[in-house]
Amino acid sequence: MSLLKLSAAAGCVIFGGLQIAPGPRLSNPPVRPERTLEANLEVPSEVTAILNRSCRDCHSNETRWPWYSHVAPVKWLIAKDVEKARGIMNFSEWSDNAGKRLESAIGMLAASCADVTVGRMPKPDYAMLHTEAKLDKEDVKQFCAWSQKEGKRLLVLKRKKAAEQ
Ligand code: HEC
């Protein structure tokens, strides 16, 4: 057998082995309606549309797992990203996660506007594969106008709460 054939065969064996190796489970935990971002913040439909097409695959329990996300080793990278993203901000578990405390919700809204403005979010490697996720200037303007308005509303709420104590 030639060296080329041999290394191709070895490659197949390794690739096949990776597929059966125990890896992360690509799961979508259940969504409880009362805990979602939409149930806890005022979100106009045009902003929901932006969140759906640019953020939801990573920052929610409603991830659409593409076919290549089932193929190791890509699977591990994607699963890791989604796990990290959900840990930081999960739209499906907003009231238990980023929105649990008013100050963290306010911070997350501000960070989100900053991230979409500089193009850090949606993650560039994701946006390259999902062109519909890309946000243009108008989308960013709309997103930040909303996040700033909601941030201010929550700040007023926080001050009110503090005054009551
Ligand atoms: C491909 C997955 C993916 C998508 C899509 C995505 N994010 Fe993220 N996001 C992450 C990961 C992973 C982190 C964790 C930290 C990191 O890697 O930067 C993160 C972190 C964040 C943070 C945490 C604070 C920070 O600035 O570090 C914010 C805010 C955020 N994302 C907002 C968004 C918004 C808003 C969208 C949609 C416009 C979005 N993300 C789309 C994966 C994603």
Tab-separated table of C-alpha atoms and ligand atoms in Angstrom:
chain	number	residue	atom	x	y	z
A	1	MET	CA	0.000	0.000	0.000
A	2	SER	CA	1.287	3.461	-0.788
A	3	LEU	CA	1.958	5.899	2.002
A	4	LEU	CA	-0.837	8.114	0.734
A	5	LYS	CA	-3.405	5.332	0.866
A	6	LEU	CA	-2.150	4.265	4.264
A	7	SER	CA	-2.466	7.746	5.730
A	8	ALA	CA	-5.903	8.170	4.141
A	9	ALA	CA	-6.981	4.913	5.749
A	10	ALA	CA	-5.535	6.003	9.089
A	11	GLY	CA	-7.362	9.310	8.731
A	12	CYS	CA	-10.659	7.503	8.182
A	13	VAL	CA	-10.118	5.343	11.233
A	14	ILE	CA	-9.326	8.345	13.403
A	15	PHE	CA	-12.295	10.323	12.021
A	16	GLY	CA	-14.582	7.350	12.584
A	17	GLY	CA	-13.228	6.947	16.082
A	18	LEU	CA	-13.962	10.579	16.848
A	19	GLN	CA	-17.581	10.077	15.838
A	20	ILE	CA	-18.152	7.311	18.361
A	21	ALA	CA	-16.028	8.886	21.110
A	22	PRO	CA	-18.195	10.139	23.961
A	23	GLY	CA	-18.763	13.826	23.390
A	24	PRO	CA	-21.073	16.590	24.514
A	25	ARG	CA	-24.812	16.123	24.089
A	26	LEU	CA	-26.385	18.732	21.851
A	27	SER	CA	-29.506	19.353	23.819
A	28	ASN	CA	-32.176	22.009	23.989
A	29	PRO	CA	-33.436	22.134	27.575
A	30	PRO	CA	-37.152	22.930	27.901
A	31	VAL	CA	-38.296	26.545	27.661
A	32	ARG	CA	-40.609	27.782	30.395
A	33	PRO	CA	-42.562	30.759	28.993
A	34	GLU	CA	-42.525	32.792	32.202
A	35	ARG	CA	-38.736	32.730	32.396
A	36	THR	CA	-37.940	34.028	28.906
A	37	LEU	CA	-36.448	37.371	27.967
A	38	GLU	CA	-39.700	38.295	26.216
A	39	ALA	CA	-41.727	37.601	29.364
A	40	ASN	CA	-39.477	39.804	31.473
A	41	LEU	CA	-38.537	42.691	29.177
A	42	GLU	CA	-40.470	44.828	26.725
A	43	VAL	CA	-39.300	43.583	23.334
A	44	PRO	CA	-40.749	45.022	20.112
A	45	SER	CA	-41.177	42.545	17.259
A	46	GLU	CA	-38.356	44.018	15.143
A	47	VAL	CA	-35.918	43.420	18.005
A	48	THR	CA	-37.241	39.890	18.518
A	49	ALA	CA	-36.479	39.330	14.838
A	50	ILE	CA	-32.865	40.479	15.332
A	51	LEU	CA	-32.419	38.314	18.434
A	52	ASN	CA	-33.880	35.328	16.587
A	53	ARG	CA	-31.675	35.503	13.554
A	54	SER	CA	-28.420	36.664	15.212
A	55	CYS	CA	-28.260	35.474	18.796
A	56	ARG	CA	-30.759	32.742	19.578
A	57	ASP	CA	-28.745	29.784	18.268
A	58	CYS	CA	-26.198	30.364	21.053
A	59	HIS	CA	-27.937	32.414	23.733
A	60	SER	CA	-31.099	30.334	24.206
A	61	ASN	CA	-32.383	26.806	24.647
A	62	GLU	CA	-33.802	26.981	21.121
A	63	THR	CA	-30.582	26.247	19.267
A	64	ARG	CA	-30.925	25.040	15.681
A	65	TRP	CA	-28.167	22.466	15.499
A	66	PRO	CA	-26.899	22.291	11.883
A	67	TRP	CA	-25.824	18.928	10.415
A	68	TYR	CA	-22.111	19.712	10.857
A	69	SER	CA	-22.704	20.313	14.551
A	70	HIS	CA	-23.168	16.548	14.837
A	71	VAL	CA	-19.763	15.825	13.319
A	72	ALA	CA	-16.743	15.641	15.630
A	73	PRO	CA	-14.517	17.538	16.193
A	74	VAL	CA	-16.564	20.569	15.016
A	75	LYS	CA	-19.295	19.341	17.342
A	76	TRP	CA	-17.116	19.898	20.409
A	77	LEU	CA	-16.288	23.476	19.403
A	78	ILE	CA	-19.910	24.390	18.724
A	79	ALA	CA	-21.179	22.679	21.881
A	80	LYS	CA	-18.561	24.539	23.936
A	81	ASP	CA	-19.572	27.894	22.427
A	82	VAL	CA	-23.269	27.307	23.059
A	83	GLU	CA	-22.596	26.144	26.601
A	84	LYS	CA	-20.503	29.259	27.324
A	85	ALA	CA	-23.022	31.557	25.636
A	86	ARG	CA	-25.966	30.060	27.543
A	87	GLY	CA	-24.045	30.326	30.803
A	88	ILE	CA	-23.551	34.061	30.345
A	89	MET	CA	-26.885	35.080	28.860
A	90	ASN	CA	-29.770	32.725	28.103
A	91	PHE	CA	-32.919	34.261	26.598
A	92	SER	CA	-34.879	31.118	27.526
A	93	GLU	CA	-33.876	31.377	31.189
A	94	TRP	CA	-33.591	35.142	31.474
A	95	SER	CA	-35.217	35.487	34.911
A	96	ASP	CA	-32.887	32.825	36.323
A	97	ASN	CA	-29.795	33.888	34.462
A	98	ALA	CA	-28.704	37.333	33.191
A	99	GLY	CA	-32.002	38.879	34.275
A	100	LYS	CA	-31.999	37.462	37.780
A	101	ARG	CA	-30.815	40.752	39.235
A	102	LEU	CA	-31.678	44.160	37.808
A	103	GLU	CA	-28.049	45.254	37.760
A	104	SER	CA	-26.913	42.212	35.804
A	105	ALA	CA	-29.762	42.684	33.320
A	106	ILE	CA	-28.757	46.329	32.876
A	107	GLY	CA	-25.123	45.319	32.406
A	108	MET	CA	-25.977	42.610	29.893
A	109	LEU	CA	-28.103	44.995	27.821
A	110	ALA	CA	-25.255	47.522	27.725
A	111	ALA	CA	-22.682	44.829	26.882
A	112	SER	CA	-24.922	43.509	24.100
A	113	CYS	CA	-25.163	46.922	22.450
A	114	ALA	CA	-21.376	47.360	22.752
A	115	ASP	CA	-20.733	43.890	21.306
A	116	VAL	CA	-22.981	44.285	18.258
A	117	THR	CA	-21.585	47.782	17.640
A	118	VAL	CA	-17.989	46.553	17.400
A	119	GLY	CA	-18.967	43.335	15.607
A	120	ARG	CA	-17.935	41.011	18.454
A	121	MET	CA	-21.467	39.547	18.434
A	122	PRO	CA	-22.860	37.611	16.698
A	123	LYS	CA	-19.529	35.773	16.732
A	124	PRO	CA	-17.770	36.452	13.400
A	125	ASP	CA	-17.127	32.759	12.619
A	126	TYR	CA	-20.847	32.094	13.102
A	127	ALA	CA	-21.898	35.097	11.017
A	128	MET	CA	-19.650	33.890	8.197
A	129	LEU	CA	-21.596	30.622	7.998
A	130	HIS	CA	-24.986	32.185	8.766
A	131	THR	CA	-25.121	35.264	6.560
A	132	GLU	CA	-28.672	35.999	7.699
A	133	ALA	CA	-27.269	36.622	11.183
A	134	LYS	CA	-25.149	39.581	10.076
A	135	LEU	CA	-26.363	42.918	11.393
A	136	ASP	CA	-26.128	46.054	9.279
A	137	LYS	CA	-25.850	49.622	10.623
A	138	GLU	CA	-29.624	50.017	10.742
A	139	ASP	CA	-30.043	46.759	12.745
A	140	VAL	CA	-27.359	47.853	15.205
A	141	LYS	CA	-29.038	51.254	15.617
A	142	GLN	CA	-32.382	49.594	16.268
A	143	PHE	CA	-30.864	47.083	18.680
A	144	CYS	CA	-28.998	49.712	20.706
A	145	ALA	CA	-31.981	52.083	20.820
A	146	TRP	CA	-33.947	49.224	22.357
A	147	SER	CA	-31.251	48.016	24.774
A	148	GLN	CA	-30.629	51.571	25.995
A	149	LYS	CA	-34.334	52.211	26.498
A	150	GLU	CA	-34.789	48.946	28.406
A	151	GLY	CA	-31.606	49.617	30.409
A	152	LYS	CA	-32.964	53.001	31.493
A	153	ARG	CA	-36.348	51.508	32.379
A	154	LEU	CA	-34.672	48.887	34.588
A	155	LEU	CA	-32.469	51.532	36.203
A	156	VAL	CA	-35.561	53.528	37.206
A	157	LEU	CA	-37.042	50.305	38.589
A	158	LYS	CA	-33.858	49.603	40.554
A	159	ARG	CA	-33.842	53.127	42.051
A	160	LYS	CA	-37.497	52.763	43.002
A	161	LYS	CA	-36.783	49.462	44.721
A	162	ALA	CA	-33.795	50.934	46.558
A	163	ALA	CA	-35.912	53.890	47.758
A	164	GLU	CA	-38.563	51.520	49.086
A	165	GLN	CA	-36.090	49.677	51.308
B	1	HEC	C1	-22.050	31.415	17.727
B	1	HEC	C2	-22.559	31.655	19.037
B	1	HEC	C3	-22.952	33.051	19.449
B	1	HEC	C4	-23.833	33.913	18.848
B	1	HEC	C5	-24.601	33.692	17.557
B	1	HEC	C6	-23.915	35.068	19.706
B	1	HEC	N1	-23.106	34.904	20.784
B	1	HEC	FE1	-22.860	36.198	22.326
B	1	HEC	N2	-21.480	34.962	23.192
B	1	HEC	C7	-21.093	33.745	22.682
B	1	HEC	C8	-20.068	33.168	23.540
B	1	HEC	C9	-19.375	31.833	23.330
B	1	HEC	C10	-19.860	34.076	24.584
B	1	HEC	C11	-18.888	33.908	25.739
B	1	HEC	C12	-17.738	34.792	25.776
B	1	HEC	C13	-16.987	34.910	24.489
B	1	HEC	O1	-16.604	33.894	23.896
B	1	HEC	O2	-16.790	36.049	24.069
B	1	HEC	C14	-20.763	35.196	24.334
B	1	HEC	C15	-20.868	36.311	25.130
B	1	HEC	C16	-21.775	37.324	24.956
B	1	HEC	C17	-21.953	38.423	25.866
B	1	HEC	C18	-21.220	38.530	27.199
B	1	HEC	C19	-20.511	39.689	27.550
B	1	HEC	C20	-19.342	40.024	26.703
B	1	HEC	O3	-19.431	41.074	26.067
B	1	HEC	O4	-18.343	39.293	26.722
B	1	HEC	C21	-22.926	39.226	25.346
B	1	HEC	C22	-23.469	40.509	25.951
B	1	HEC	C23	-23.349	38.631	24.099
B	1	HEC	N3	-22.638	37.476	23.900
B	1	HEC	C24	-24.332	39.139	23.287
B	1	HEC	C25	-24.739	38.576	22.079
B	1	HEC	C26	-25.754	39.138	21.223
B	1	HEC	C27	-26.528	40.399	21.520
B	1	HEC	C28	-25.853	38.331	20.147
B	1	HEC	C29	-26.711	38.511	18.929
B	1	HEC	C30	-26.673	39.789	18.280
B	1	HEC	C31	-24.900	37.235	20.332
B	1	HEC	N4	-24.256	37.423	21.525
B	1	HEC	C32	-24.716	36.180	19.447
B	1	HEC	C33	-21.593	33.122	21.560
B	1	HEC	C34	-22.493	33.685	20.673
